[in-house]
CSV table of N, CA and C in Angstrom, one decimal:
chain,number,residue,atom,x,y,z
G,1,UNK,N,6.3,25.5,-10.3
G,1,UNK,CA,6.9,24.5,-10.2
G,1,UNK,C,6.7,23.3,-10.6
G,2,UNK,N,7.9,22.3,-11.1
G,2,UNK,CA,7.6,21.3,-11.6
G,2,UNK,C,8.5,20.3,-10.9
G,3,UNK,N,7.9,19.2,-11.0
G,3,UNK,CA,8.4,17.9,-10.4
G,3,UNK,C,9.4,17.0,-11.2
G,4,UNK,N,10.0,16.4,-10.8
G,4,UNK,CA,11.2,15.5,-11.6
G,4,UNK,C,11.4,14.2,-11.0
G,5,UNK,N,11.5,13.5,-11.6
G,5,UNK,CA,11.8,11.9,-11.4
G,5,UNK,C,13.1,12.0,-10.2
G,6,UNK,N,13.1,11.2,-9.4
G,6,UNK,CA,14.4,11.1,-8.5
G,6,UNK,C,14.9,9.7,-8.5
G,7,UNK,N,14.0,8.5,-8.4
G,7,UNK,CA,14.2,7.4,-8.0
G,7,UNK,C,12.6,6.4,-8.7
G,8,UNK,N,13.2,4.9,-9.1
G,8,UNK,CA,12.3,4.1,-9.4
G,8,UNK,C,12.3,3.0,-8.3
G,9,UNK,N,11.6,2.8,-7.4
G,9,UNK,CA,11.7,1.8,-6.5
G,9,UNK,C,11.0,0.6,-6.9
G,10,UNK,N,11.4,-0.6,-6.7
G,10,UNK,CA,10.9,-1.9,-7.1
G,10,UNK,C,10.7,-2.7,-5.9
G,11,UNK,N,9.5,-3.0,-5.6
G,11,UNK,CA,9.2,-3.9,-4.2
G,11,UNK,C,9.7,-5.2,-4.8
G,12,UNK,N,10.2,-6.2,-3.6
G,12,UNK,CA,10.8,-7.2,-3.9
G,12,UNK,C,11.0,-8.0,-2.7
G,13,UNK,N,11.3,-9.4,-2.7
G,13,UNK,CA,11.5,-10.1,-1.5
G,13,UNK,C,12.8,-9.9,-0.7
G,14,UNK,N,13.9,-10.0,-1.8
G,14,UNK,CA,15.3,-10.0,-1.4
G,14,UNK,C,16.0,-8.8,-2.0
G,15,UNK,N,15.9,-7.5,-1.4
G,15,UNK,CA,16.7,-6.5,-2.0
G,15,UNK,C,17.9,-6.6,-2.2
G,16,UNK,N,18.7,-7.3,-1.5
G,16,UNK,CA,20.4,-7.5,-1.7
G,16,UNK,C,20.6,-8.4,-2.9
G,17,UNK,N,20.0,-9.5,-3.0
G,17,UNK,CA,19.9,-10.1,-3.9
G,17,UNK,C,19.3,-9.3,-5.4
G,18,UNK,N,18.4,-8.8,-5.2
G,18,UNK,CA,18.1,-8.3,-6.8
G,18,UNK,C,18.7,-7.1,-6.9
G,19,UNK,N,19.0,-6.2,-6.2
G,19,UNK,CA,20.1,-5.2,-6.3
G,19,UNK,C,21.3,-5.5,-7.1
G,20,UNK,N,21.7,-6.7,-6.2
G,20,UNK,CA,22.9,-7.1,-7.1
G,20,UNK,C,22.7,-7.6,-8.3
G,21,UNK,N,21.6,-8.2,-8.7
G,21,UNK,CA,21.3,-8.5,-10.1
G,21,UNK,C,21.4,-7.3,-11.0
G,22,UNK,N,20.7,-6.6,-10.5
G,22,UNK,CA,20.6,-5.2,-11.3
G,22,UNK,C,21.9,-4.5,-11.6
G,23,UNK,N,22.7,-4.4,-10.8
G,23,UNK,CA,24.0,-3.7,-10.5
G,23,UNK,C,24.8,-4.5,-11.4
G,24,UNK,N,24.7,-5.8,-12.0
G,24,UNK,CA,25.5,-6.4,-12.7
G,24,UNK,C,25.0,-6.3,-14.1
G,25,UNK,N,23.8,-6.4,-14.2
G,25,UNK,CA,23.0,-6.2,-15.3
G,25,UNK,C,23.5,-4.5,-15.9
G,26,UNK,N,23.3,-3.6,-15.0
G,26,UNK,CA,23.8,-2.5,-15.5
G,26,UNK,C,25.2,-1.9,-15.3
G,27,UNK,N,25.8,-2.8,-15.1
G,27,UNK,CA,27.0,-2.5,-14.7
G,27,UNK,C,27.5,-1.2,-13.8
G,28,UNK,N,27.0,-1.1,-12.5
G,28,UNK,CA,27.0,0.0,-11.8
G,28,UNK,C,27.0,-0.5,-10.5
G,29,UNK,N,27.5,0.2,-9.4
G,29,UNK,CA,27.9,-0.2,-8.1
G,29,UNK,C,26.8,0.1,-7.1
G,30,UNK,N,26.7,-0.7,-6.1
G,30,UNK,CA,25.5,-0.5,-5.3
G,30,UNK,C,25.9,0.8,-4.4
G,31,UNK,N,25.3,1.7,-4.1
G,31,UNK,CA,25.1,2.7,-3.5
G,31,UNK,C,25.2,2.5,-1.8
G,32,UNK,N,24.0,2.4,-1.4
G,32,UNK,CA,23.9,2.0,-0.2
G,32,UNK,C,22.7,0.8,0.4
G,33,UNK,N,23.3,0.3,1.4
G,33,UNK,CA,22.3,-1.0,1.9
G,33,UNK,C,21.5,-0.4,3.1
G,34,UNK,N,20.4,-0.3,3.3
G,34,UNK,CA,19.6,-0.2,4.6
G,34,UNK,C,18.8,-1.5,5.0
G,35,UNK,N,19.3,-2.9,4.7
G,35,UNK,CA,18.8,-4.0,5.0
G,35,UNK,C,17.5,-4.1,4.4
G,36,UNK,N,16.1,-3.4,4.6
G,36,UNK,CA,15.1,-3.8,3.7
G,36,UNK,C,14.9,-2.7,2.6
G,37,UNK,N,16.4,-1.9,2.4
G,37,UNK,CA,16.1,-1.0,1.2
G,37,UNK,C,17.4,-0.8,0.8
G,38,UNK,N,17.8,-1.2,-0.7
G,38,UNK,CA,18.9,-1.0,-1.1
G,38,UNK,C,18.8,0.0,-2.2
G,39,UNK,N,19.9,0.8,-2.6
G,39,UNK,CA,19.5,1.9,-3.7
G,39,UNK,C,21.0,1.8,-4.5
G,40,UNK,N,20.7,1.6,-5.7
G,40,UNK,CA,21.7,1.7,-6.8
G,40,UNK,C,21.5,3.3,-7.5
G,41,UNK,N,22.6,3.6,-7.9
G,41,UNK,CA,22.8,4.8,-8.7
G,41,UNK,C,23.1,4.6,-9.9
G,42,UNK,N,22.1,4.3,-10.9
G,42,UNK,CA,22.3,3.9,-12.2
G,42,UNK,C,22.2,5.1,-13.3
G,43,UNK,N,23.0,5.9,-13.1
G,43,UNK,CA,22.8,7.3,-13.7
G,43,UNK,C,22.2,7.3,-15.2
G,44,UNK,N,21.2,8.0,-15.5
G,44,UNK,CA,20.6,9.1,-14.7
G,44,UNK,C,19.5,8.8,-13.9
G,45,UNK,N,19.2,7.3,-14.0
G,45,UNK,CA,18.4,6.9,-12.8
G,45,UNK,C,18.8,6.6,-11.8
G,46,UNK,N,17.9,6.3,-10.4
G,46,UNK,CA,18.4,5.8,-9.4
G,46,UNK,C,17.4,5.1,-8.8
G,47,UNK,N,17.7,3.4,-8.8
G,47,UNK,CA,17.0,2.8,-8.5
G,47,UNK,C,16.9,2.2,-7.0
G,48,UNK,N,15.6,2.1,-6.5
G,48,UNK,CA,15.7,1.9,-5.0
G,48,UNK,C,14.9,0.1,-5.0
G,49,UNK,N,15.4,-0.6,-4.1
G,49,UNK,CA,14.7,-2.1,-4.1
G,49,UNK,C,14.3,-2.3,-2.7
G,50,UNK,N,12.8,-2.3,-2.4
G,50,UNK,CA,12.3,-2.5,-1.2
G,50,UNK,C,11.9,-3.6,-0.6
G,51,UNK,N,12.0,-4.2,0.4
G,51,UNK,CA,11.3,-5.4,0.8
G,51,UNK,C,10.0,-5.2,1.1
G,52,UNK,N,9.3,-6.2,0.6
G,52,UNK,CA,7.6,-6.3,0.8
G,52,UNK,C,7.4,-7.4,0.8
G,53,UNK,N,6.2,-7.8,1.7
G,53,UNK,CA,5.8,-9.1,2.1
G,53,UNK,C,5.1,-9.9,0.9
G,54,UNK,N,4.5,-8.9,0.1
G,54,UNK,CA,3.6,-9.6,-0.8
G,54,UNK,C,4.5,-10.3,-2.1
G,55,UNK,N,4.4,-11.6,-2.4
G,55,UNK,CA,5.3,-11.9,-3.9
G,55,UNK,C,4.4,-11.8,-5.0
G,56,UNK,N,5.2,-11.7,-6.0
G,56,UNK,CA,4.6,-11.4,-7.4
G,56,UNK,C,3.8,-10.2,-7.7
G,57,UNK,N,4.0,-9.0,-6.9
G,57,UNK,CA,3.3,-8.0,-7.4
G,57,UNK,C,4.1,-7.2,-8.4
G,58,UNK,N,3.7,-6.4,-9.2
G,58,UNK,CA,4.7,-5.9,-10.1
G,58,UNK,C,3.5,-4.6,-10.7
G,59,UNK,N,3.9,-3.4,-9.8
G,59,UNK,CA,3.2,-2.1,-9.9
G,59,UNK,C,3.9,-1.1,-10.7
G,60,UNK,N,5.0,-1.3,-11.0
G,60,UNK,CA,5.8,-0.3,-12.2
G,60,UNK,C,6.7,-1.1,-12.8
G,61,UNK,N,7.0,-1.0,-13.9
G,61,UNK,CA,8.0,-1.5,-14.6
G,61,UNK,C,9.0,-0.4,-15.3
G,62,UNK,N,10.3,-0.6,-15.7
G,62,UNK,CA,11.6,0.3,-15.8
G,62,UNK,C,11.6,0.1,-17.4
G,63,UNK,N,11.7,1.0,-18.3
G,63,UNK,CA,12.0,1.2,-19.8
G,63,UNK,C,13.5,1.3,-19.8
G,64,UNK,N,14.5,0.6,-20.4
G,64,UNK,CA,15.8,0.8,-20.7
G,64,UNK,C,15.7,0.6,-21.7
G,65,UNK,N,17.2,1.4,-22.6
G,65,UNK,CA,17.5,1.7,-24.3
G,65,UNK,C,19.1,0.7,-24.3
G,66,UNK,N,19.3,0.1,-25.5
G,66,UNK,CA,20.4,-0.3,-25.9
G,66,UNK,C,20.5,-0.1,-27.3
G,67,UNK,N,22.2,0.3,-27.5
G,67,UNK,CA,22.5,0.5,-28.9
G,67,UNK,C,22.8,-0.9,-29.7
G,68,UNK,N,22.7,-1.9,-29.0
G,68,UNK,CA,22.5,-3.3,-29.6
G,68,UNK,C,21.8,-4.4,-28.7
G,69,UNK,N,20.7,-4.2,-28.7
G,69,UNK,CA,19.4,-4.7,-28.0
G,69,UNK,C,19.5,-6.2,-28.2
G,70,UNK,N,19.7,-7.0,-29.5
G,70,UNK,CA,20.1,-8.1,-29.4
G,70,UNK,C,21.1,-8.8,-28.4
G,71,UNK,N,22.5,-7.8,-28.4
G,71,UNK,CA,23.2,-8.5,-27.9
G,71,UNK,C,22.8,-8.5,-26.1
G,72,UNK,N,22.4,-7.2,-26.0
G,72,UNK,CA,22.3,-6.9,-24.4
G,72,UNK,C,21.0,-8.1,-24.0
G,73,UNK,N,20.2,-8.3,-25.0
G,73,UNK,CA,19.2,-9.3,-24.1
G,73,UNK,C,19.6,-10.6,-23.9
G,74,UNK,N,20.4,-11.1,-24.9
G,74,UNK,CA,21.1,-12.5,-24.5
G,74,UNK,C,22.1,-12.3,-23.3
G,75,UNK,N,22.9,-11.1,-23.0
G,75,UNK,CA,23.8,-11.2,-22.0
G,75,UNK,C,22.8,-11.0,-20.7
G,76,UNK,N,21.8,-10.5,-20.5
G,76,UNK,CA,20.7,-9.9,-19.7
G,76,UNK,C,19.9,-11.8,-19.3
G,77,UNK,N,19.5,-12.6,-20.3
G,77,UNK,CA,19.2,-14.1,-20.3
G,77,UNK,C,20.2,-14.7,-19.5
G,78,UNK,N,21.6,-14.5,-20.1
G,78,UNK,CA,22.6,-15.4,-19.6
G,78,UNK,C,22.9,-15.0,-17.7
G,79,UNK,N,22.7,-13.8,-17.4
G,79,UNK,CA,22.5,-13.2,-16.0
G,79,UNK,C,21.3,-14.1,-15.4
G,80,UNK,N,20.1,-14.3,-15.9
G,80,UNK,CA,19.2,-15.2,-15.3
G,80,UNK,C,17.7,-14.2,-15.7
G,81,UNK,N,17.8,-13.3,-16.6
G,81,UNK,CA,16.5,-12.4,-16.7
G,81,UNK,C,15.9,-13.8,-18.0
G,82,UNK,N,14.5,-13.4,-18.0
G,82,UNK,CA,13.4,-14.4,-18.9
G,82,UNK,C,12.9,-13.5,-19.9
G,83,UNK,N,13.2,-13.9,-21.2
G,83,UNK,CA,12.5,-12.9,-22.2
G,83,UNK,C,11.3,-13.4,-22.2
G,84,UNK,N,10.1,-12.7,-22.3
G,84,UNK,CA,8.6,-12.6,-22.1
G,84,UNK,C,8.3,-12.4,-23.6
G,85,UNK,N,8.8,-11.5,-24.4
G,85,UNK,CA,8.4,-11.5,-25.8
G,85,UNK,C,8.9,-10.1,-26.7
G,86,UNK,N,8.8,-10.3,-27.6
G,86,UNK,CA,9.4,-9.0,-28.4
G,86,UNK,C,8.0,-8.1,-29.0
G,87,UNK,N,8.2,-6.9,-28.8
G,87,UNK,CA,7.2,-6.1,-29.4
G,87,UNK,C,7.5,-4.8,-30.1
G,88,UNK,N,6.7,-4.5,-31.3
G,88,UNK,CA,7.1,-3.1,-32.3
G,88,UNK,C,5.9,-2.4,-32.6
G,89,UNK,N,6.0,-1.3,-32.8
G,89,UNK,CA,5.1,-0.6,-33.0
G,89,UNK,C,5.5,1.3,-34.0
G,90,UNK,N,5.0,1.6,-34.7
G,90,UNK,CA,5.6,2.8,-35.3
G,90,UNK,C,6.6,2.9,-35.3
G,91,UNK,N,7.8,2.2,-35.7
G,91,UNK,CA,9.2,2.6,-35.5
G,91,UNK,C,9.6,2.1,-34.4
G,92,UNK,N,9.2,1.6,-33.5
G,92,UNK,CA,9.9,1.5,-32.1
G,92,UNK,C,10.1,-0.2,-31.8
G,93,UNK,N,10.7,-0.8,-31.2
G,93,UNK,CA,11.0,-2.0,-31.1
G,93,UNK,C,11.6,-2.5,-29.7
G,94,UNK,N,11.5,-3.2,-29.1
G,94,UNK,CA,11.5,-3.7,-27.7
G,94,UNK,C,11.2,-5.0,-27.1
G,95,UNK,N,12.1,-5.5,-26.2
G,95,UNK,CA,11.7,-6.9,-25.7
G,95,UNK,C,11.5,-6.6,-24.4
G,96,UNK,N,10.4,-7.2,-24.2
G,96,UNK,CA,9.7,-7.4,-22.7
G,96,UNK,C,10.5,-8.7,-21.9
G,97,UNK,N,11.5,-8.3,-20.8
G,97,UNK,CA,12.1,-9.4,-19.9
G,97,UNK,C,11.5,-9.5,-18.8
G,98,UNK,N,11.8,-10.2,-17.8
G,98,UNK,CA,11.5,-10.5,-16.3
G,98,UNK,C,13.0,-10.7,-15.6
G,99,UNK,N,13.2,-9.8,-14.4
G,99,UNK,CA,14.1,-10.1,-13.5
G,99,UNK,C,14.2,-11.3,-12.7
G,100,UNK,N,15.1,-11.9,-12.0
G,100,UNK,CA,15.1,-13.3,-11.5
G,100,UNK,C,13.7,-13.3,-10.2
G,101,UNK,N,13.3,-12.2,-9.8
G,101,UNK,CA,12.0,-12.1,-9.2
G,101,UNK,C,10.7,-12.0,-10.0
G,102,UNK,N,10.9,-12.0,-11.3
G,102,UNK,CA,9.6,-11.8,-12.2
G,102,UNK,C,9.2,-10.6,-12.7
G,103,UNK,N,9.7,-9.1,-12.3
G,103,UNK,CA,9.6,-8.1,-12.2
G,103,UNK,C,9.8,-8.0,-13.5
G,104,UNK,N,8.6,-7.3,-14.4
G,104,UNK,CA,9.2,-6.9,-15.9
G,104,UNK,C,9.7,-5.6,-16.0
G,105,UNK,N,10.4,-5.5,-17.2
G,105,UNK,CA,11.1,-4.4,-17.8
G,105,UNK,C,11.3,-4.5,-19.2
G,106,UNK,N,11.7,-3.3,-19.7
G,106,UNK,CA,11.4,-3.3,-21.1
G,106,UNK,C,13.1,-2.9,-21.5
G,107,UNK,N,13.6,-3.6,-22.9
G,107,UNK,CA,14.9,-2.7,-23.2
G,107,UNK,C,14.4,-2.6,-25.1
G,108,UNK,N,14.7,-1.7,-25.0
G,108,UNK,CA,14.4,-0.6,-26.5
G,108,UNK,C,15.4,-0.7,-27.4
G,109,UNK,N,15.6,-0.3,-28.7
G,109,UNK,CA,16.6,0.0,-29.2
G,109,UNK,C,16.6,1.7,-29.1
G,110,UNK,N,18.2,2.0,-28.8
G,110,UNK,CA,18.6,3.3,-28.4
G,110,UNK,C,18.1,4.1,-29.7
G,111,UNK,N,17.3,5.3,-29.1
G,111,UNK,CA,16.9,5.9,-30.2
G,111,UNK,C,15.6,5.8,-30.7
G,112,UNK,N,14.9,4.9,-30.1
G,112,UNK,CA,13.8,4.2,-31.1
G,112,UNK,C,12.4,5.0,-30.7
G,113,UNK,N,12.3,5.9,-29.3
G,113,UNK,CA,11.3,6.6,-29.0
G,113,UNK,C,11.6,8.3,-28.6
């Protein structure tokens, strides 16, 4: 038997606000709001946003891909993301960003890994 990924959960202070930001960034609709837990269906990935009392902890990050990384980095920055830096290795390139609550995520060139 094999396990398979179902959802990535991001700890945050304000699940509704952060889920709304990610919904706009990913172009998806909010699916379910349980007050302290909000779920987005960002096919094929499901994202959960869970309220936690500790600020600034980042125990997981999500990697995304884009067919036009520079344009999407610009779009995400206009939505409130912060560009942390650019990285590359062995034919792969990506941008490290932070969402409005400081959670890091990466945006790579599509097909680059």
